[in-house]
Coordinates of C-alpha atoms in Angstrom, one line a residue:
M5 CA -7.3 -31.0 19.3
S6 CA -7.7 -28.0 21.6
L7 CA -9.5 -28.1 24.9
I8 CA -12.1 -25.7 23.7
K9 CA -13.0 -27.8 20.7
Q10 CA -13.2 -30.9 22.9
L11 CA -15.6 -29.1 25.2
W12 CA -17.7 -28.0 22.2
I13 CA -17.9 -31.5 20.9
G14 CA -18.8 -32.8 24.3
V15 CA -21.6 -30.3 24.6
L16 CA -22.9 -31.1 21.1
L17 CA -22.9 -34.8 21.8
I18 CA -24.7 -34.3 25.1
V19 CA -27.4 -32.2 23.4
L20 CA -27.7 -34.7 20.5
V21 CA -28.0 -37.7 22.8
A22 CA -30.4 -36.0 25.2
F23 CA -32.8 -34.8 22.5
G24 CA -32.3 -37.8 20.3
S25 CA -33.2 -40.1 23.2
S26 CA -36.2 -37.9 24.0
F27 CA -37.4 -38.0 20.4
V28 CA -37.1 -41.8 20.2
V29 CA -38.8 -42.4 23.5
S30 CA -41.6 -40.0 22.7
T31 CA -42.2 -41.6 19.3
L32 CA -42.3 -45.1 20.7
A33 CA -44.7 -43.9 23.4
A34 CA -47.0 -42.4 20.8
K35 CA -46.8 -45.6 18.7
R36 CA -47.7 -47.7 21.8
Y37 CA -50.6 -45.4 22.6
L38 CA -52.1 -45.6 19.1
E39 CA -51.7 -49.4 19.1
Q40 CA -53.6 -49.6 22.4
Q41 CA -56.3 -47.3 21.1
L42 CA -56.7 -49.3 17.9
L43 CA -56.9 -52.6 19.8
L44 CA -59.6 -51.2 22.1
K45 CA -61.5 -50.0 19.1
N46 CA -61.2 -53.4 17.4
I47 CA -62.5 -55.2 20.5
D48 CA -65.4 -52.7 21.2
N49 CA -66.5 -52.7 17.6
A50 CA -66.4 -56.5 17.3
T51 CA -68.4 -56.9 20.5
V52 CA -71.1 -54.4 19.6
L53 CA -71.4 -55.8 16.0
A54 CA -71.5 -59.4 17.3
L55 CA -74.2 -58.5 19.8
S56 CA -76.3 -56.9 17.1
M57 CA -76.0 -59.9 14.9
S58 CA -76.9 -62.3 17.7
Q59 CA -80.2 -60.5 18.2
M60 CA -81.3 -60.4 14.6
Q61 CA -82.6 -63.1 12.2
K62 CA -79.8 -65.0 10.6
E63 CA -80.8 -64.3 7.0
P64 CA -77.7 -64.1 4.8
V65 CA -78.9 -61.0 3.1
A66 CA -79.6 -59.2 6.4
I67 CA -76.2 -60.2 7.7
E68 CA -74.5 -58.9 4.5
L69 CA -76.4 -55.6 4.8
L70 CA -75.5 -55.1 8.5
L71 CA -71.8 -55.8 7.7
A72 CA -71.9 -53.5 4.8
A73 CA -73.5 -50.7 6.8
Q74 CA -71.0 -51.1 9.6
F75 CA -68.0 -51.3 7.3
D76 CA -69.1 -48.2 5.4
A77 CA -69.7 -46.2 8.6
G78 CA -66.3 -46.8 10.2
H79 CA -62.7 -46.9 9.3
Y80 CA -62.0 -50.6 8.9
Q81 CA -59.4 -52.7 7.1
S82 CA -61.5 -55.8 7.2
I83 CA -64.6 -57.3 8.8
T84 CA -65.0 -61.1 8.5
L85 CA -67.7 -63.5 9.7
A86 CA -66.6 -67.1 9.8
G87 CA -68.8 -70.1 10.5
P88 CA -68.2 -72.7 13.2
E89 CA -66.4 -74.9 10.8
G90 CA -64.1 -72.0 9.6
G91 CA -65.8 -71.1 6.4
V92 CA -66.4 -67.4 5.5
L93 CA -70.0 -66.5 5.8
A94 CA -69.6 -62.8 5.0
E95 CA -66.6 -60.5 4.5
R96 CA -65.6 -56.9 3.7
Q97 CA -62.0 -55.7 2.8
N98 CA -60.5 -52.2 2.4
Q99 CA -57.6 -52.4 -0.1
A100 CA -57.0 -48.6 -0.3
S101 CA -53.3 -47.5 0.3
I102 CA -52.2 -44.9 2.8
D103 CA -51.0 -42.0 0.6
A104 CA -50.6 -39.3 3.3
V105 CA -47.7 -41.2 5.0
P106 CA -44.4 -42.2 3.4
A107 CA -43.9 -46.0 3.1
W108 CA -40.5 -45.8 4.7
F109 CA -42.0 -44.3 7.8
M110 CA -44.6 -47.2 8.0
R111 CA -41.8 -49.7 7.6
M112 CA -39.7 -48.1 10.2
I113 CA -42.5 -47.7 12.8
P114 CA -45.1 -50.4 12.0
L115 CA -48.3 -50.5 14.0
R116 CA -48.9 -54.1 15.1
V117 CA -52.5 -54.3 16.4
A118 CA -54.4 -57.5 17.0
P119 CA -58.0 -57.7 15.5
G120 CA -61.1 -57.6 17.7
V121 CA -62.8 -61.1 17.9
A122 CA -66.4 -61.8 19.2
Q123 CA -68.8 -64.7 19.0
V124 CA -72.1 -64.5 17.2
S125 CA -74.8 -66.8 18.6
D126 CA -78.1 -68.0 17.2
G127 CA -80.2 -68.8 20.3
W128 CA -78.2 -71.3 22.3
K129 CA -76.0 -72.3 19.3
Q130 CA -72.9 -70.6 18.0
Y131 CA -73.6 -69.0 14.7
G132 CA -70.0 -67.8 13.9
T133 CA -66.9 -65.9 14.8
L134 CA -66.7 -62.1 14.0
T135 CA -63.2 -60.6 13.3
V136 CA -62.8 -56.8 13.1
Q137 CA -59.6 -55.1 12.0
S138 CA -59.6 -51.2 12.0
H139 CA -57.8 -49.4 9.2
P140 CA -54.4 -48.0 10.5
G141 CA -54.4 -45.1 8.0
F142 CA -55.6 -42.4 10.4
A143 CA -53.3 -43.8 13.1
Y144 CA -50.3 -43.6 10.8
K145 CA -51.3 -40.1 9.7
S146 CA -51.6 -39.0 13.3
L147 CA -48.3 -40.6 14.3
W148 CA -46.6 -39.0 11.2
Q149 CA -47.9 -35.6 12.2
E150 CA -47.1 -35.9 15.8
T151 CA -43.6 -37.2 15.0
G152 CA -43.0 -34.2 12.7
W153 CA -44.1 -31.8 15.4
L154 CA -42.0 -33.6 18.0
L155 CA -38.9 -33.5 15.7
L156 CA -39.4 -29.8 15.1
A157 CA -39.8 -29.2 18.8
C158 CA -36.7 -31.2 19.6
L159 CA -34.7 -29.3 17.1
L160 CA -35.8 -26.0 18.4
L161 CA -35.1 -27.0 22.0
A162 CA -31.7 -28.4 20.9
A163 CA -30.9 -25.1 19.2
L164 CA -32.0 -23.1 22.2
S165 CA -30.1 -25.5 24.5
G166 CA -27.1 -25.2 22.3
A167 CA -27.3 -21.4 22.3
L168 CA -27.7 -21.4 26.1
G169 CA -24.9 -23.8 26.4
A170 CA -22.7 -21.6 24.2
V171 CA -23.3 -18.7 26.5
I172 CA -22.6 -20.7 29.6
L173 CA -19.6 -22.3 27.9
R174 CA -18.3 -18.8 26.9
V175 CA -18.7 -17.6 30.5
I176 CA -16.9 -20.7 31.8
L177 CA -14.2 -20.5 29.3
R178 CA -13.6 -16.7 29.5
P179 CA -10.9 -17.1 32.2
L180 CA -9.4 -19.9 30.1
G181 CA -9.3 -17.7 27.1
R182 CA -7.6 -15.0 29.1
V183 CA -5.0 -17.5 30.3
V184 CA -4.4 -18.7 26.7
R185 CA -4.0 -15.1 25.5
Q186 CA -1.7 -14.3 28.4
A187 CA 0.4 -17.4 27.5
E188 CA 0.5 -16.3 23.8
E189 CA 1.5 -12.8 24.8
M190 CA 4.3 -14.1 27.0
Q191 CA 5.5 -16.2 24.0
M192 CA 5.8 -12.9 22.1
R193 CA 7.4 -11.3 25.3
R194 CA 4.5 -9.2 26.2
F195 CA 4.2 -9.6 29.9
I196 CA 0.6 -8.8 30.7
T197 CA -1.4 -9.6 33.9
N198 CA -4.9 -11.0 34.2
P199 CA -7.5 -10.9 37.0
V200 CA -7.5 -14.2 39.0
P201 CA -10.6 -16.2 38.0
K202 CA -12.9 -18.0 40.5
T203 CA -12.3 -21.4 39.0
P204 CA -9.8 -23.0 41.3
E205 CA -8.0 -25.0 38.6
L206 CA -7.3 -21.8 36.6
A207 CA -6.7 -19.5 39.6
A208 CA -3.4 -21.2 40.5
L209 CA -2.1 -21.0 36.9
V210 CA -3.1 -17.3 36.5
R211 CA -1.4 -16.5 39.8
I212 CA 1.8 -18.1 38.7
M213 CA 1.7 -16.3 35.3
N214 CA 0.9 -13.0 36.9
H215 CA 3.8 -13.5 39.3
L216 CA 6.1 -14.1 36.4
S217 CA 4.9 -10.9 34.6
E218 CA 5.3 -8.9 37.8
R219 CA 8.9 -10.3 38.2
V220 CA 9.7 -9.3 34.6
R221 CA 8.2 -5.9 35.1
A222 CA 10.2 -5.4 38.3
M223 CA 13.4 -6.6 36.6
L224 CA 12.8 -4.1 33.7
E225 CA 12.1 -1.3 36.2
D226 CA 15.3 -2.1 38.1
E227 CA 17.3 -2.2 34.9
A228 CA 15.7 1.0 33.6
G229 CA 16.5 2.7 36.9
R230 CA 20.1 1.6 36.7
L231 CA 20.3 2.8 33.1
E232 CA 18.7 6.1 34.0
K233 CA 21.3 6.6 36.8
L234 CA 24.1 5.7 34.4
R235 CA 22.6 8.2 31.8
R236 CA 22.4 11.0 34.4
E237 CA 26.0 10.4 35.4
A238 CA 27.3 10.1 31.8
H239 CA 25.3 12.8 30.1
F240 CA 24.5 15.4 32.7
D241 CA 26.3 18.0 34.8
S242 CA 26.2 16.8 38.4
L243 CA 25.7 20.3 39.8
T244 CA 23.1 22.0 37.5
G245 CA 21.4 18.9 36.1
L246 CA 22.0 20.3 32.6
L247 CA 23.5 18.3 29.8
N248 CA 27.3 18.2 29.8
R249 CA 29.3 19.6 27.0
E250 CA 29.9 16.3 25.1
Q251 CA 26.3 15.2 25.2
L252 CA 24.9 18.7 24.4
F253 CA 27.1 18.9 21.3
S254 CA 26.1 15.3 20.3
R255 CA 22.4 16.2 20.5
I256 CA 22.8 19.5 18.7
D257 CA 24.8 17.8 16.0
A258 CA 22.3 15.0 15.6
T259 CA 19.4 17.5 15.4
L260 CA 21.2 19.5 12.7
S261 CA 21.7 16.3 10.6
R262 CA 18.1 14.9 11.1
E263 CA 15.4 15.6 8.6
D264 CA 12.4 15.2 10.9
A265 CA 13.8 17.6 13.5
A266 CA 12.9 21.3 13.3
A267 CA 15.1 22.4 10.4
A268 CA 15.4 25.9 11.8
G269 CA 15.6 27.1 15.4
T270 CA 17.5 29.2 17.9
L271 CA 20.7 28.7 19.9
V272 CA 21.2 30.9 23.0
I273 CA 24.3 31.1 25.2
T274 CA 24.4 32.9 28.5
R275 CA 27.7 33.6 30.3
V276 CA 27.9 34.1 34.0
L277 CA 30.5 36.7 33.7
S278 CA 31.4 37.3 37.3
L279 CA 31.3 33.6 38.4
A280 CA 35.0 33.6 39.3
A281 CA 34.6 36.8 41.3
V282 CA 31.6 35.3 43.2
N283 CA 33.7 32.2 43.9
R284 CA 36.5 34.4 45.4
T285 CA 34.4 36.8 47.4
A286 CA 31.4 34.7 48.5
G287 CA 32.9 31.2 48.4
R288 CA 32.4 28.0 46.4
E289 CA 29.0 27.3 47.9
A290 CA 27.6 30.7 46.7
A291 CA 29.0 30.1 43.2
D292 CA 27.5 26.7 43.1
A293 CA 24.2 28.0 44.3
L294 CA 24.2 30.6 41.5
L295 CA 24.8 28.0 38.9
V296 CA 22.1 25.8 40.4
C297 CA 19.7 28.7 40.3
L298 CA 20.4 29.4 36.7
G299 CA 20.2 25.7 35.8
N300 CA 16.8 25.5 37.4
V301 CA 15.6 28.2 35.0
L302 CA 16.8 26.2 32.0
N303 CA 15.5 22.9 33.4
G304 CA 12.0 24.6 33.8
L305 CA 12.0 25.5 30.1
I306 CA 13.1 21.9 29.2
R307 CA 10.1 20.5 31.2
E308 CA 7.8 22.8 29.2
H309 CA 9.4 22.0 25.9
P310 CA 10.8 18.4 25.8
D311 CA 12.2 18.9 22.3
W312 CA 14.6 21.6 23.5
H313 CA 18.0 20.9 25.0
A314 CA 19.9 22.8 27.7
G315 CA 23.5 22.3 28.8
R316 CA 26.6 23.6 30.5
L317 CA 29.6 24.1 28.2
N318 CA 32.1 24.9 30.9
G319 CA 32.2 26.6 34.2
A320 CA 30.3 29.8 33.2
D321 CA 28.6 29.2 29.8
L322 CA 25.0 27.9 29.8
V323 CA 23.3 27.0 26.5
L324 CA 19.7 26.7 25.3
F325 CA 19.0 24.9 22.0
A326 CA 15.4 25.4 20.8
P327 CA 14.5 23.6 17.6
G328 CA 11.5 25.1 15.8
V329 CA 11.8 28.5 17.4
N330 CA 12.3 31.3 14.9
E331 CA 11.7 34.2 17.2
V332 CA 15.4 34.6 18.1
E333 CA 15.3 37.9 19.9
T334 CA 12.1 37.1 21.8
L335 CA 13.5 33.9 23.2
A336 CA 16.9 35.4 24.1
R337 CA 15.4 38.3 26.0
Q338 CA 12.9 36.1 27.8
L339 CA 15.7 33.8 28.9
H340 CA 17.8 36.7 30.0
E341 CA 15.0 38.3 32.0
A342 CA 14.1 34.9 33.7
M343 CA 17.7 34.4 34.8
K344 CA 18.0 38.0 36.1
D345 CA 14.8 37.5 38.1
A346 CA 16.1 34.3 39.5
V347 CA 19.4 35.9 40.6
A348 CA 17.6 38.8 42.1
K349 CA 15.8 36.5 44.5
M350 CA 19.1 35.2 45.9
D351 CA 19.8 37.2 49.0
T352 CA 23.5 36.4 49.2
L353 CA 24.4 37.9 45.8
K354 CA 24.2 41.4 44.3
E355 CA 23.5 41.8 40.6
V356 CA 25.4 39.4 38.4
P357 CA 26.2 40.3 34.7
L358 CA 24.6 37.8 32.4
P359 CA 25.6 38.6 28.8
T360 CA 23.5 36.6 26.4
A361 CA 24.0 35.9 22.7
A362 CA 21.6 34.2 20.3
T363 CA 21.7 33.0 16.7
H364 CA 19.4 31.4 14.3
Y365 CA 20.4 28.0 12.8
S366 CA 19.2 26.0 9.8
S367 CA 19.3 22.3 9.0
G368 CA 22.5 21.1 7.4
E369 CA 24.7 23.7 9.1
T370 CA 27.7 22.3 11.0
L371 CA 27.9 22.8 14.8
S372 CA 31.2 24.6 14.6
H373 CA 29.7 27.1 12.1
V374 CA 26.7 27.9 14.4
L375 CA 29.0 28.2 17.5
S376 CA 31.4 30.5 15.8
R377 CA 28.6 32.9 14.9
V378 CA 27.2 32.9 18.5
D379 CA 30.7 33.4 20.0
V380 CA 31.1 36.6 18.1
A381 CA 27.8 37.9 19.4
L382 CA 28.7 36.8 22.9
L383 CA 31.8 38.9 22.9
Q384 CA 29.8 41.8 21.8
A385 CA 27.3 41.2 24.7
E386 CA 30.2 41.1 27.2
S387 CA 31.4 44.5 26.0
S388 CA 28.0 46.1 26.0
P389 CA 26.8 46.2 29.7
Y390 CA 23.8 48.4 28.7
N391 CA 22.7 45.9 25.9
P392 CA 23.5 42.5 27.3
V393 CA 21.5 40.6 24.7
Q394 CA 23.1 40.4 21.3
L395 CA 21.9 38.7 18.1
C396 CA 24.3 37.6 15.4
E397 CA 23.8 38.2 11.8
E398 CA 22.8 34.8 10.3
T399 CA 21.9 33.7 6.8
R400 CA 18.7 31.8 6.3
E401 CA 16.8 30.6 3.3
H402 CA 14.3 32.9 1.8
M403 CA 11.0 31.5 3.0
P404 CA 7.6 33.0 3.8
S405 CA 7.5 34.1 7.5
D406 CA 3.9 35.0 8.0
F407 CA 1.4 32.4 9.1
Q408 CA -1.1 33.0 6.4
H409 CA 1.5 32.6 3.6
W410 CA 2.6 29.3 5.2
R411 CA -1.0 28.1 5.4
V412 CA -1.8 28.8 1.8
Q413 CA 1.4 27.2 0.5
I414 CA 1.2 24.1 2.6
E415 CA -2.5 23.5 1.7
Q416 CA -1.9 24.2 -1.9
S417 CA 1.0 21.7 -2.0
L418 CA -1.1 19.1 -0.3
D419 CA -4.1 19.7 -2.6
A420 CA -2.0 19.7 -5.7
G421 CA -0.2 16.5 -4.8
R422 CA 3.3 18.1 -4.5
V423 CA 4.2 15.6 -1.9
M424 CA 6.8 12.8 -2.1
L425 CA 8.4 10.3 0.2
A426 CA 12.2 10.1 0.3
E427 CA 13.8 6.7 0.9
F428 CA 16.5 5.8 3.4
P429 CA 17.3 2.1 4.0
V430 CA 17.1 0.5 7.5
R431 CA 19.2 -2.7 7.4
D432 CA 20.0 -5.5 9.8
M433 CA 23.6 -6.0 10.8
S434 CA 24.3 -8.5 8.0
G435 CA 23.1 -6.0 5.3
G436 CA 19.5 -7.3 4.8
L437 CA 16.8 -4.7 4.3
L438 CA 14.4 -4.4 7.2
H439 CA 12.4 -1.5 5.7
V440 CA 12.7 1.7 3.9
E441 CA 12.3 4.8 6.1
C442 CA 10.3 7.4 4.2
P443 CA 10.3 11.0 5.5
V444 CA 7.9 13.4 3.8
R445 CA 9.0 16.1 1.3
L446 CA 6.8 19.0 0.3
Q447 CA 7.2 21.4 -2.7
L448 CA 5.6 24.6 -1.6
E449 CA 6.0 26.3 -5.0
M450 CA 5.6 24.9 -8.5
N451 CA 9.1 23.7 -9.6
G452 CA 10.5 24.9 -6.3
A453 CA 12.8 23.2 -3.9
W454 CA 11.6 20.1 -2.0
L455 CA 11.4 20.9 1.7
T456 CA 12.1 18.4 4.5
A457 CA 9.6 17.6 7.2
G458 CA 11.8 19.6 9.6
Q459 CA 11.3 22.7 7.5
V460 CA 7.6 22.4 7.3
I461 CA 6.3 20.6 10.4
P462 CA 7.0 23.4 12.9
W463 CA 4.8 25.7 10.8
A464 CA 2.2 23.0 10.3
N465 CA 2.1 22.5 14.0
K466 CA 1.3 26.1 14.6
L467 CA -1.3 26.1 11.9
G468 CA -3.0 22.8 12.9
L469 CA -2.1 21.1 9.6
T470 CA 0.0 18.2 10.8
Q471 CA -2.9 15.7 10.8
K472 CA -3.6 16.5 7.2
I473 CA 0.1 16.0 6.4
D474 CA 0.1 12.7 8.3
A475 CA -3.0 11.5 6.4
V476 CA -1.2 12.3 3.1
V477 CA 1.9 10.4 4.2
V478 CA -0.1 7.3 5.2
T479 CA -1.9 7.4 1.8
H480 CA 1.4 7.7 -0.1
A481 CA 2.9 4.9 2.0
L482 CA 0.0 2.6 1.2
D483 CA 0.2 3.4 -2.5
K484 CA 3.9 2.7 -2.4
L485 CA 3.2 -0.7 -0.8
R486 CA 0.6 -1.5 -3.5
R487 CA 3.4 -1.0 -6.1
G488 CA 5.4 -3.7 -4.4
S489 CA 8.2 -1.7 -3.0
G490 CA 8.8 -3.8 0.2
D491 CA 8.3 -2.7 3.8
V492 CA 7.9 1.0 4.3
G493 CA 8.5 3.0 7.5
I494 CA 6.9 6.4 8.3
N495 CA 6.8 8.5 11.4
L496 CA 3.7 10.3 12.7
S497 CA 3.4 13.5 14.6
A498 CA 2.4 14.2 18.1
R499 CA -0.9 15.6 16.9
A500 CA -1.7 12.3 15.1
L501 CA -1.0 10.5 18.4
I502 CA -3.7 12.4 20.4
D503 CA -6.3 13.0 17.7
D504 CA -9.1 10.4 18.1
Q505 CA -10.6 11.2 14.7
F506 CA -7.3 10.5 13.0
H507 CA -7.1 7.2 14.9
V508 CA -10.5 6.2 13.4
W509 CA -9.5 7.3 9.9
L510 CA -6.1 5.5 10.1
C511 CA -7.6 2.2 11.4
E512 CA -10.3 2.3 8.7
R513 CA -7.7 2.8 5.9
L514 CA -5.6 -0.1 7.3
K515 CA -8.7 -2.4 7.6
A516 CA -9.4 -1.7 3.9
A517 CA -5.9 -2.9 3.1
P518 CA -5.3 -5.9 5.4
A519 CA -2.6 -7.4 3.1
L520 CA -0.5 -4.1 3.3
A521 CA -0.7 -3.5 7.0
P522 CA 2.0 -6.0 8.0
Q523 CA 4.4 -4.2 5.6
L524 CA 3.8 -0.8 7.2
W525 CA 6.2 0.3 10.0
L526 CA 4.8 3.2 12.1
E527 CA 7.0 5.0 14.5
F528 CA 6.5 7.8 17.1
Q529 CA 9.1 10.0 18.8
E530 CA 10.0 9.0 22.3
A531 CA 9.3 12.4 23.7
H532 CA 5.8 12.3 22.3
V533 CA 5.2 8.8 23.6
V534 CA 6.2 9.7 27.1
R535 CA 4.1 12.9 27.0
H536 CA 1.0 11.1 25.7
F537 CA 1.5 7.5 26.9
P538 CA -2.3 6.6 27.4
Q539 CA -3.1 7.7 23.9
F540 CA -0.1 5.9 22.5
R541 CA -1.0 2.7 24.4
K542 CA -4.6 2.8 22.9
L543 CA -3.4 3.6 19.3
S544 CA -0.5 1.1 19.3
R545 CA -2.8 -1.8 20.4
A546 CA -5.2 -1.0 17.6
L547 CA -2.4 -0.8 15.1
L548 CA -0.8 -4.0 16.3
D549 CA -4.2 -5.8 16.1
L550 CA -4.3 -4.8 12.4
G551 CA -0.9 -6.3 11.8
C552 CA 1.2 -3.1 11.6
K553 CA 4.7 -2.9 13.1
V554 CA 4.9 -0.1 15.7
G555 CA 8.0 1.4 17.1
I556 CA 9.6 4.3 18.9
E557 CA 12.2 6.6 17.3
H558 CA 14.9 9.0 18.8
A559 CA 14.8 6.8 21.9
G560 CA 17.2 6.8 24.8
H561 CA 16.6 10.1 26.5
H562 CA 13.6 8.9 28.7
V563 CA 14.9 5.4 29.5
E564 CA 13.3 5.5 32.9
H565 CA 9.9 5.0 31.1
I566 CA 11.0 2.0 28.9
S567 CA 9.7 -0.6 31.4
A568 CA 6.2 0.7 30.8
L569 CA 6.4 -0.8 27.3
H570 CA 6.7 -4.4 28.6
D571 CA 3.0 -5.3 27.8
L572 CA 2.5 -3.4 24.5
G573 CA 4.2 -5.8 22.1
L574 CA 6.0 -3.1 20.1
H575 CA 8.3 -4.3 17.3
Y576 CA 11.3 -2.0 17.5
V577 CA 13.0 0.9 19.1
K578 CA 15.4 3.3 17.3
V579 CA 18.1 4.7 19.5
D580 CA 18.8 8.4 19.0
G581 CA 21.7 9.4 16.9
S582 CA 23.2 11.5 19.7
I583 CA 23.9 8.3 21.6
I584 CA 25.2 6.5 18.5
R585 CA 27.5 9.2 17.4
D586 CA 31.2 8.2 18.1
I587 CA 29.9 5.1 20.0
D588 CA 33.2 3.3 19.1
S589 CA 35.1 5.8 21.4
S590 CA 32.6 6.5 24.1
L591 CA 32.7 3.8 26.9
A592 CA 29.8 5.4 28.8
N593 CA 27.5 5.3 25.8
Q594 CA 28.6 1.8 25.0
V595 CA 27.5 0.6 28.5
F596 CA 24.3 2.6 28.2
L597 CA 23.4 1.3 24.8
R598 CA 24.1 -2.3 25.8
G599 CA 21.6 -1.9 28.6
I600 CA 18.9 -0.5 26.2
C601 CA 19.5 -3.4 23.9
L602 CA 19.1 -5.9 26.8
I603 CA 15.8 -4.4 27.9
A604 CA 14.5 -4.2 24.3
H605 CA 15.4 -7.8 23.6
S606 CA 13.8 -9.0 26.8
I607 CA 10.4 -7.6 25.8
G608 CA 10.7 -8.8 22.2
M609 CA 11.7 -5.5 20.5
L610 CA 14.3 -5.0 17.8
A611 CA 17.1 -2.5 18.9
L612 CA 17.9 -0.3 15.9
A613 CA 20.5 2.5 15.7
E614 CA 19.9 5.9 14.1
G615 CA 22.5 8.2 12.4
V616 CA 25.3 5.6 11.9
Q617 CA 28.2 7.5 10.2
S618 CA 31.1 5.1 10.0
H619 CA 32.2 1.5 9.8
A620 CA 33.8 1.7 13.2
E621 CA 30.4 2.7 14.7
A622 CA 28.7 -0.2 12.9
E623 CA 31.1 -2.8 14.2
M624 CA 30.8 -1.5 17.8
L625 CA 27.0 -1.6 17.5
T626 CA 27.0 -5.2 16.4
S627 CA 29.0 -6.2 19.5
L628 CA 26.6 -4.2 21.8
G629 CA 23.5 -6.1 20.6
V630 CA 22.1 -3.7 18.1
Q631 CA 20.1 -5.6 15.4
G632 CA 19.7 -2.9 12.7
M633 CA 20.8 0.5 11.7
T634 CA 20.2 3.5 9.5
G635 CA 22.1 6.7 8.7
P636 CA 24.6 8.3 6.2
W637 CA 26.9 5.2 6.2
V638 CA 24.0 2.8 5.5
K639 CA 23.4 2.5 1.8

């Protein structure tokens, strides 16, 4: 039996004993009081009546009349006049029953009252002995009423005392409840801290548990810092801070193959044409300073747009990859002007040619195809000093390009129900199904092609329609669960993460389907979580309380923030496909991924892999501690 139940039982027993004892003592006191009053009445009435008889003529008729008058005037059970020899001279008896009081009550609490006795004289001689016994009916009635009121008062006081005791007990046990919750959270590897209570017995325990949580947090922060350092060394150019060639291509390739990424976007390459000349004439330091200056321009854009990627292909080529950006020429010219302005502020260098080429890409294209197009445009830019920004001729699907047309078609598809959820299995390393990942598809035109989220979401973001799409996705996922399809995973947008009204709507829908919530896997992109962490913390706690499984997808690019998840109790983290790609041949990524898995396991999260493409990758993932995977190879 738990301590809280024992305390409650103890409080109830104390209240029952206290008020039970008070009730018994008060009842017995009332009984004793009534018995005393009846005895005094018997004695007084016997004395007065005997005195009256002693002063009158001792005619039998007169005696009978006096007894009858006295008997009828008072509440008596019996009045008896006995002669000196014991014979009855006159007598009156009241045989009426007491109907107003239950018989069991009179048997349980009997009134035992001695009769009043007085001597009747006739001159100097004793005439007889008078015995008077009052009727106990009115006393029983009074005792019954008083006992009822006393019982009611005791019950009310017991209830009030119990309520007050409950409040006091709740206040006293509140620190204990927090300790129990902290222990339960630790059991699930959620290392939270609690304020130290004033109760000495609990304070020491809370301090120890808080110290353990702080040590775990410090350990995770140290490990996250080590992984971030490893990531910077393995994935970034040491001079400019941009992605290196291998990691840049991995991220672009992963984006081109993902469905939830922006299906169309812009790739821009800028070549520092005279870098070798700067190195010869101004020295290595000047050339490095030039690259750092240009790298700062790109890093500034990445800070403003976390979904973009920037990297250094080789000594002189700098790349900007901007998913969701369809204004190819605008972005290319803005980047070129920003770089020119940055170089102009460098006092040690004259004007540096910066030929720039840009191309539009679409989801499903290969990286080599996109690069081959932009290489042609870059050669044209190099040979055109008066037009250093060149755009390549790219093919793209015929889609509406104006905002109003997109708004009308998206809203019509949502209203008409032209929405479906695709299915991609997420399996554990032994092949068991964890859940089915269900990205959204929209059919903008009747009998038209089904578009992926990456093709629609960029426009929906600009039009403020993502929350409406998220609501439709949640509704379809719940309907899918009602049909008994097994666990379903869906991803929600950044707008859903920060919209309080959507939070309320989502929680209400899940409260209305409590049996389905544990089968729903909700995931958010790592970049969105990092950018809106307070809102994510609030929403994730609400969803976890409802029984949902909450996770982070496309993870691994902000590993320095992973330690902040130690007290949330998230269920899983999906490592981005750019880290998983060719993991069997990348030692740096193997070490990095093993560290992510170690942190995830230490705080109770499943470590899942995205974009698995081969059996060799799957085998390596198993050895690194990954517990589940999805991707083209997973069927």
